[in-house]
Coordinates of C-alpha atoms and ligand atoms in Angstrom, one line a residue:
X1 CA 63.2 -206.3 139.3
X2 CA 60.5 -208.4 141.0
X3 CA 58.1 -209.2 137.8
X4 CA 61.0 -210.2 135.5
X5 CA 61.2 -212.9 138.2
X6 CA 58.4 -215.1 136.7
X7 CA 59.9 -217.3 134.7
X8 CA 59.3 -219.0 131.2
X9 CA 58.1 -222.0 132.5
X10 CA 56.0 -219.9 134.5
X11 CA 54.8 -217.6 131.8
X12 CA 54.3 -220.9 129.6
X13 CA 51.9 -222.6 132.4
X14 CA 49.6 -219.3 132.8
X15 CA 48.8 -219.7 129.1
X16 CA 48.2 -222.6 128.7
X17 CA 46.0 -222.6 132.0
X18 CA 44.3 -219.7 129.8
X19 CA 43.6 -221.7 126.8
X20 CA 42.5 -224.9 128.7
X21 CA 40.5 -222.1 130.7
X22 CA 38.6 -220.5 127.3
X23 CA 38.2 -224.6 126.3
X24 CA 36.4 -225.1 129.1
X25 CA 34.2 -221.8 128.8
X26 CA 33.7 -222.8 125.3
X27 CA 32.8 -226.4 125.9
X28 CA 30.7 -225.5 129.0
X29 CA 28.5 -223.2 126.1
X30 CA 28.7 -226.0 123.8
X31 CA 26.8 -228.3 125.6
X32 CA 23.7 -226.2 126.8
X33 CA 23.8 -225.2 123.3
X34 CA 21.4 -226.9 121.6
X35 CA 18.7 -226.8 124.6
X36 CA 19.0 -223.6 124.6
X37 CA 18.4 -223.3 120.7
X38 CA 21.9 -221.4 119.9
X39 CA 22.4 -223.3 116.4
X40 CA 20.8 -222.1 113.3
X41 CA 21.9 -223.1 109.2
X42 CA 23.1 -221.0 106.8
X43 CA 22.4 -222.3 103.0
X44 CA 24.8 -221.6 99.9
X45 CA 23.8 -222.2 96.4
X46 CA 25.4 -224.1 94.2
X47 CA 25.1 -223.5 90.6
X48 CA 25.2 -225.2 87.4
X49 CA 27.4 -223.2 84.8
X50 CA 25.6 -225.0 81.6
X51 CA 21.8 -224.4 82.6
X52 CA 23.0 -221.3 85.1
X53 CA 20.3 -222.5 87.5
X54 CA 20.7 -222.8 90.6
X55 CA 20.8 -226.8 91.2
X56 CA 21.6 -226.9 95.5
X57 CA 22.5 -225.7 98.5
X58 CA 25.1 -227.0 101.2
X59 CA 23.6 -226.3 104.8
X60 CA 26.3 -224.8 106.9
X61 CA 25.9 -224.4 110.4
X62 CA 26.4 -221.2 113.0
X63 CA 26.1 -221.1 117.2
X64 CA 25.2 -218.1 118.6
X65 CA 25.7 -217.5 122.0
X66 CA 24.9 -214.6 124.3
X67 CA 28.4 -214.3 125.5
X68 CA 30.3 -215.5 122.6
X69 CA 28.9 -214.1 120.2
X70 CA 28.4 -215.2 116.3
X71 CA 31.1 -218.5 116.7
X72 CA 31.8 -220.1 113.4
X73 CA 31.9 -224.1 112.7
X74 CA 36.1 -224.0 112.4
X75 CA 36.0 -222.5 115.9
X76 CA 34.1 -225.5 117.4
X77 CA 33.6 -228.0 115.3
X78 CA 36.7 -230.0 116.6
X79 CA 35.8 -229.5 119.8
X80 CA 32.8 -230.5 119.5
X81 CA 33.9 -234.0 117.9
X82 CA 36.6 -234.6 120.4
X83 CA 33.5 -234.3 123.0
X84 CA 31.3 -236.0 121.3
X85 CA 28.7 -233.5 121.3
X86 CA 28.8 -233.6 117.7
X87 CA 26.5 -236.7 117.0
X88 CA 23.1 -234.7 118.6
X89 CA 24.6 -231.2 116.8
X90 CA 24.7 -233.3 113.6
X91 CA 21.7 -234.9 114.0
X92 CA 19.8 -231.5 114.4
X93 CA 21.7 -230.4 111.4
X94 CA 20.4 -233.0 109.5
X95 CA 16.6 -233.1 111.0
X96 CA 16.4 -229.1 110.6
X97 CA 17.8 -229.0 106.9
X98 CA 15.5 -231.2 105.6
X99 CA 12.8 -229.6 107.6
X100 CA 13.8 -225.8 106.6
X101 CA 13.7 -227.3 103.0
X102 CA 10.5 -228.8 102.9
X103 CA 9.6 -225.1 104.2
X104 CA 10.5 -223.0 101.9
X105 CA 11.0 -225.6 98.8
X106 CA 8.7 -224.7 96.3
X107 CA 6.8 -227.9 94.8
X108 CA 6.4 -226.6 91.2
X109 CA 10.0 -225.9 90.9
X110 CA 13.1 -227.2 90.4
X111 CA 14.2 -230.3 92.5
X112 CA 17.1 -228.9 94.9
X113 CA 19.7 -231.1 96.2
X114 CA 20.6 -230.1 99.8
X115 CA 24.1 -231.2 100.9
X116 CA 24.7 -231.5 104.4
X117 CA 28.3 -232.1 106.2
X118 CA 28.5 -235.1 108.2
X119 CA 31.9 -235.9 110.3
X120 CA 33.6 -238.4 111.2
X121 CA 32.2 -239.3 114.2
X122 CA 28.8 -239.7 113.0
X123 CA 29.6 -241.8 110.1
X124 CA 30.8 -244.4 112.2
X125 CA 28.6 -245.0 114.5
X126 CA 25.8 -248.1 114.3
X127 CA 23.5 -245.2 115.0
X128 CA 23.9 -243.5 111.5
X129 CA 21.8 -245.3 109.2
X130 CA 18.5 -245.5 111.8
X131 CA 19.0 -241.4 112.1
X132 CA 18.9 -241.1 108.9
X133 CA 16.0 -243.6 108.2
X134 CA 14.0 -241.6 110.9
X135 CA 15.0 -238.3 109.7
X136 CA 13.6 -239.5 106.1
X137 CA 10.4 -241.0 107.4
X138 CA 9.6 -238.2 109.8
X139 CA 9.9 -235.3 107.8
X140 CA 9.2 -237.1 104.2
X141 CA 11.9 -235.5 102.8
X142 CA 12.8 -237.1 99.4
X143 CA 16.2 -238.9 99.9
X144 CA 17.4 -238.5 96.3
X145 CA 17.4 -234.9 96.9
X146 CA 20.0 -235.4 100.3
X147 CA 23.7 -235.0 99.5
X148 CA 25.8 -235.8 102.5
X149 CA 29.4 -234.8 102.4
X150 CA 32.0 -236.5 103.7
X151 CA 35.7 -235.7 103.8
X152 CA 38.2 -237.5 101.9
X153 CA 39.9 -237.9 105.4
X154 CA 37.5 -239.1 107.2
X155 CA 36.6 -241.4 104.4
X156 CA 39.8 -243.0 103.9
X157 CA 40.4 -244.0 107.6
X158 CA 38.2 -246.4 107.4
X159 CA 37.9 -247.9 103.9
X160 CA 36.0 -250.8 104.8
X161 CA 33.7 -249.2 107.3
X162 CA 32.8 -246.4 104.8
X163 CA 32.1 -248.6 101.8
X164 CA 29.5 -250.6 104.2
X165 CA 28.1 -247.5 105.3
X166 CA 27.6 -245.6 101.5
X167 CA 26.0 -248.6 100.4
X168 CA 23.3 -248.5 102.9
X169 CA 22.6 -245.0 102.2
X170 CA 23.0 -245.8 98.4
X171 CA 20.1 -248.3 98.7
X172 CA 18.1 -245.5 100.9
X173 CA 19.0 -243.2 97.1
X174 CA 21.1 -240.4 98.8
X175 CA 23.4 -238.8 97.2
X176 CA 27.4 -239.4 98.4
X177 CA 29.9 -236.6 98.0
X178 CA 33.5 -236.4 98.9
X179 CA 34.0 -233.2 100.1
X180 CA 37.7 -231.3 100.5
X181 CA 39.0 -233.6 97.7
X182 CA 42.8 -233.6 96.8
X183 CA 43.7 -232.7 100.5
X184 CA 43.6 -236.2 101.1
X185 CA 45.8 -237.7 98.3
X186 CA 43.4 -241.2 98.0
X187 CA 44.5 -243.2 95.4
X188 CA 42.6 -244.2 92.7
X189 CA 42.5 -247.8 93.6
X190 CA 39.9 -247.1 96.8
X191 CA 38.1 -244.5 95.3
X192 CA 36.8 -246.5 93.0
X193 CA 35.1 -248.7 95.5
X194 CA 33.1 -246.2 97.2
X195 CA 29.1 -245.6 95.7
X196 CA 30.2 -241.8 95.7
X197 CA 28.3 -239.6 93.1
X198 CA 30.4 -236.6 93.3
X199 CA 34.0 -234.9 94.5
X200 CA 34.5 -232.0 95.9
X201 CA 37.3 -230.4 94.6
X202 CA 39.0 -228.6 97.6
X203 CA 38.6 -224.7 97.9
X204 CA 42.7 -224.6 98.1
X205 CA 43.1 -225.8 94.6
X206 CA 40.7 -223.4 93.2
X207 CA 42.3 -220.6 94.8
X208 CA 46.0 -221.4 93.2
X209 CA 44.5 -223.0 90.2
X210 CA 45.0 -219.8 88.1
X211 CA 48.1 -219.5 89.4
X212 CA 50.1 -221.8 90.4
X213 CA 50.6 -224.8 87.6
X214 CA 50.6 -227.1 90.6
X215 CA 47.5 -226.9 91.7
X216 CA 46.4 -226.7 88.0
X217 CA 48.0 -229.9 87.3
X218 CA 46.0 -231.3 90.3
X219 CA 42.4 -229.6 89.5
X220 CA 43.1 -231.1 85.8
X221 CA 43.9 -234.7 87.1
X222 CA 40.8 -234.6 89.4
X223 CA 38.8 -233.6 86.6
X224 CA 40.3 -236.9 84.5
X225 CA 40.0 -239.3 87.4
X226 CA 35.8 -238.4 87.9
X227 CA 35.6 -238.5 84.3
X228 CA 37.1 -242.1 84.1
X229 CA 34.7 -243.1 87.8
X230 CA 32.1 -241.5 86.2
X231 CA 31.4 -238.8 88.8
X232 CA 30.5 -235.9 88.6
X233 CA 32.7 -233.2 90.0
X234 CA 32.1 -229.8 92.0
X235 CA 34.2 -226.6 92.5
X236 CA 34.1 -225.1 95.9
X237 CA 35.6 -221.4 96.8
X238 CA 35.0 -220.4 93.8
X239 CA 35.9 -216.0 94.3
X240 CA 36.2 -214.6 90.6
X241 CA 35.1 -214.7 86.7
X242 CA 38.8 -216.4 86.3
X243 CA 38.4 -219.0 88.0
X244 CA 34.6 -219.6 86.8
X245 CA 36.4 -219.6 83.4
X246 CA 39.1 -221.7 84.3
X247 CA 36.6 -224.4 85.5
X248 CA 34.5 -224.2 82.5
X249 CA 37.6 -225.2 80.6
X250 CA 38.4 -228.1 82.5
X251 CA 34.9 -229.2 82.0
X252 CA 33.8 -228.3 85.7
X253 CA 29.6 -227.7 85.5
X254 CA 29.3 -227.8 89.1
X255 CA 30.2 -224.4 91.3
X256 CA 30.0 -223.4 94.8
X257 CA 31.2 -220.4 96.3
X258 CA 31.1 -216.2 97.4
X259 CA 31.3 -215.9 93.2
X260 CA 27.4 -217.0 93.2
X261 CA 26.3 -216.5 96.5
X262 CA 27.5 -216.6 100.1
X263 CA 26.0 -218.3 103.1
X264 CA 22.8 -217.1 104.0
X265 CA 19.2 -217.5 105.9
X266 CA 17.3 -219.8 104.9
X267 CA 14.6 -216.4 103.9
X268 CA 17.3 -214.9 102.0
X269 CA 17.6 -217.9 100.1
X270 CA 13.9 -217.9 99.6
X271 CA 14.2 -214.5 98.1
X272 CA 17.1 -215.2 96.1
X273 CA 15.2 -218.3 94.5
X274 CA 12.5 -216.0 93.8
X275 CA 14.1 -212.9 93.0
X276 CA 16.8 -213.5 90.5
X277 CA 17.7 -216.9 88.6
X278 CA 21.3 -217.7 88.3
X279 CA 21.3 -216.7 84.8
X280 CA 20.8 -213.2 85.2
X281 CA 24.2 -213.3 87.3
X282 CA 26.0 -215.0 84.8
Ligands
C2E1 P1 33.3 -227.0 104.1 O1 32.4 -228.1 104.2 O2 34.5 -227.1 103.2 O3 32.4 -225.7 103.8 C1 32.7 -224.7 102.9 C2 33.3 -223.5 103.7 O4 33.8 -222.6 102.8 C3 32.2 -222.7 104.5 O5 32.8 -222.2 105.6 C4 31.8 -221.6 103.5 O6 31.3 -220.5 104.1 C5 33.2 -221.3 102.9 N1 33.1 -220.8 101.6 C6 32.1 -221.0 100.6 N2 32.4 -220.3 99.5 C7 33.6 -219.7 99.7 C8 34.4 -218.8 98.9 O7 34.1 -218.5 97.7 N3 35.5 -218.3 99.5 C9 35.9 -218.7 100.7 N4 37.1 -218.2 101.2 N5 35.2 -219.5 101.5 C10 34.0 -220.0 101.0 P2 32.1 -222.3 107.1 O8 30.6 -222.2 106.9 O9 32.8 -221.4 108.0 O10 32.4 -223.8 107.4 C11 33.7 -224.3 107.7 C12 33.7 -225.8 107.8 O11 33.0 -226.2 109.0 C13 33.1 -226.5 106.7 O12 33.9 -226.6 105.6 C14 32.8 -227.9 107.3 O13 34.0 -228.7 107.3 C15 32.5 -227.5 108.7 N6 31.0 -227.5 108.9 C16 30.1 -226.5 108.7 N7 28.9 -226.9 109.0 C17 29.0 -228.2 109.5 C18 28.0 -229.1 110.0 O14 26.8 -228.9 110.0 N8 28.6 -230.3 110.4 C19 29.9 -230.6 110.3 N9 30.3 -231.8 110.8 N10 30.8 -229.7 109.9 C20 30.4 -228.5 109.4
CA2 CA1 31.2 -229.3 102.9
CA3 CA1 34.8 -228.5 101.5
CA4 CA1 37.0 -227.3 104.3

């Protein structure tokens, strides 16, 4: 018959004319997207298993668009790094966080770190440091109280680069975390030449911790390495009571994850602060 004449070179060039198509849709959207005030944050708690207060939040960022709907970071993020577009998105990431904070942060209460994801592309740029010095000065947020988070990956392609980098920001008094930690198999030997304050221990490990001896073994060694660096350690992903127990075995005081608290408005989290300490959940 006629159709089965197209061919699979044919077949393969329409789809990939489809998905360069939807890239350019999507990257077309992208960049009216913050004029047109498409972004908004999403705050999750992280909690402190030996107090059981609530000691931080990671800002995580959503785009909403008219056509596309509610798109999630892992749906544009990379695309929005390989266009560059991600230095003004994570600037207003950075700007609105501390701005939202200062908002709905209440001044007799606990001091809340706020962790913010910064990539690659920002990092490196000679720009970094004066965004970060304006943010500071123009909103008056307190930097000791700013985490950024940085990925083991993007920290280790440029050892040099980065250490330059977290030691400006160290002498500003943020806080440095490494954030996906263990996907990156860094070796000891750099690691302790970064001003870091925390890892991150990678969601994936927490997942098969309970299960699988493998990623036990590498949760546990983790755990052993910050203790030896002196730095404090985080859990992220963290779904059930098993593995909140499993962590408080190893010694891990830090947790993030749907166990405590998804992702929500920054209102919701001003209810939840309000409404219910974390103690009452433990
Ligand atoms: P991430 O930095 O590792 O952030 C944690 C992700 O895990 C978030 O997904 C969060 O919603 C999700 N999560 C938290 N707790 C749990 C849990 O208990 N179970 C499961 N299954 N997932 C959990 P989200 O918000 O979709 O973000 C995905 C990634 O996008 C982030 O991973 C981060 O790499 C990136 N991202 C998000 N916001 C920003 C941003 O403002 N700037 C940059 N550069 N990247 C961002
Ligand atoms: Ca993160
Ligand atoms: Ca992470
Ligand atoms: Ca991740």
């Amino acid at each position: 018959a006629k159709e089965r004449g197209r061919n699979a070179i044919e077949l393969f060039s329409e789809q990939i004319n489809a998905r360069f198509h939807r890239r350019q849709q999507l990257e077309m959207r992208l960049q009216n997207a913050l004029a047109k005030n498409e972004f908004f944050l999403e705050y999750q708690p992280q909690v402190d298993l030996q107090t059981g207060r609530m000691l931080g939040v990671e800002a995580l960022l959503r785009w909403r668009n008219d056509d596309l709907g509610l798109v999630m970071p892992d749906d544009f993020i990379s695309l929005a790094e390989e266009t560059g577009l991600i230095r003004p998105i994570g600037e207003w990431v950075l700007r609105t966080a501390c701005q939202e904070y200062l908002s709905w942060w209440q001044p007799e209460g606990a001091e809340l770190r706020l962790a913010v994801n910064i990539s690659g592309q920002q990092i490196k740029h000679p720009d970094f440091v004066p965004i970060i010095d304006d943010i500071l000065h123009s909103t008056g947020f307190d930097p000791r109280l700013l985490e950024l988070e940085i990925t083991e990956t993007v920290a280790m392609e440029d050892v040099e680069g980065n250490i330059g980098t977290f030691r400006d920001l160290k002498a500003r008094r943020l806080q440095l975390a490494i954030d996906d930690f263990g996907t990156g198999y860094s070796s000891l030997s750099y690691l302790r030449h970064f001003p870091i304050d925390r890892l991150k221990i990678d969601r994936k490990f927490i997942r098969d911790a309970a299960k699988c001896s493998d990623s036990a073994s590498l949760v546990e060694a983790i755990m052993s390495m910050a203790r030896s660096l002196h730095l404090d350690i985080i859990a992220e992903g963290v779904e059930t009571e098993e593995q909140v127990a499993y962590l408080w075995k190893q010694g891990c005081r830090q947790i993030q994850g749907f166990f405590f608290g998804r992702p929500m408005s920054a209102s919701d989290l001003q209810k939840y602060l309000q409404e219910q300490t974390v103690a009452e959940l433990l």
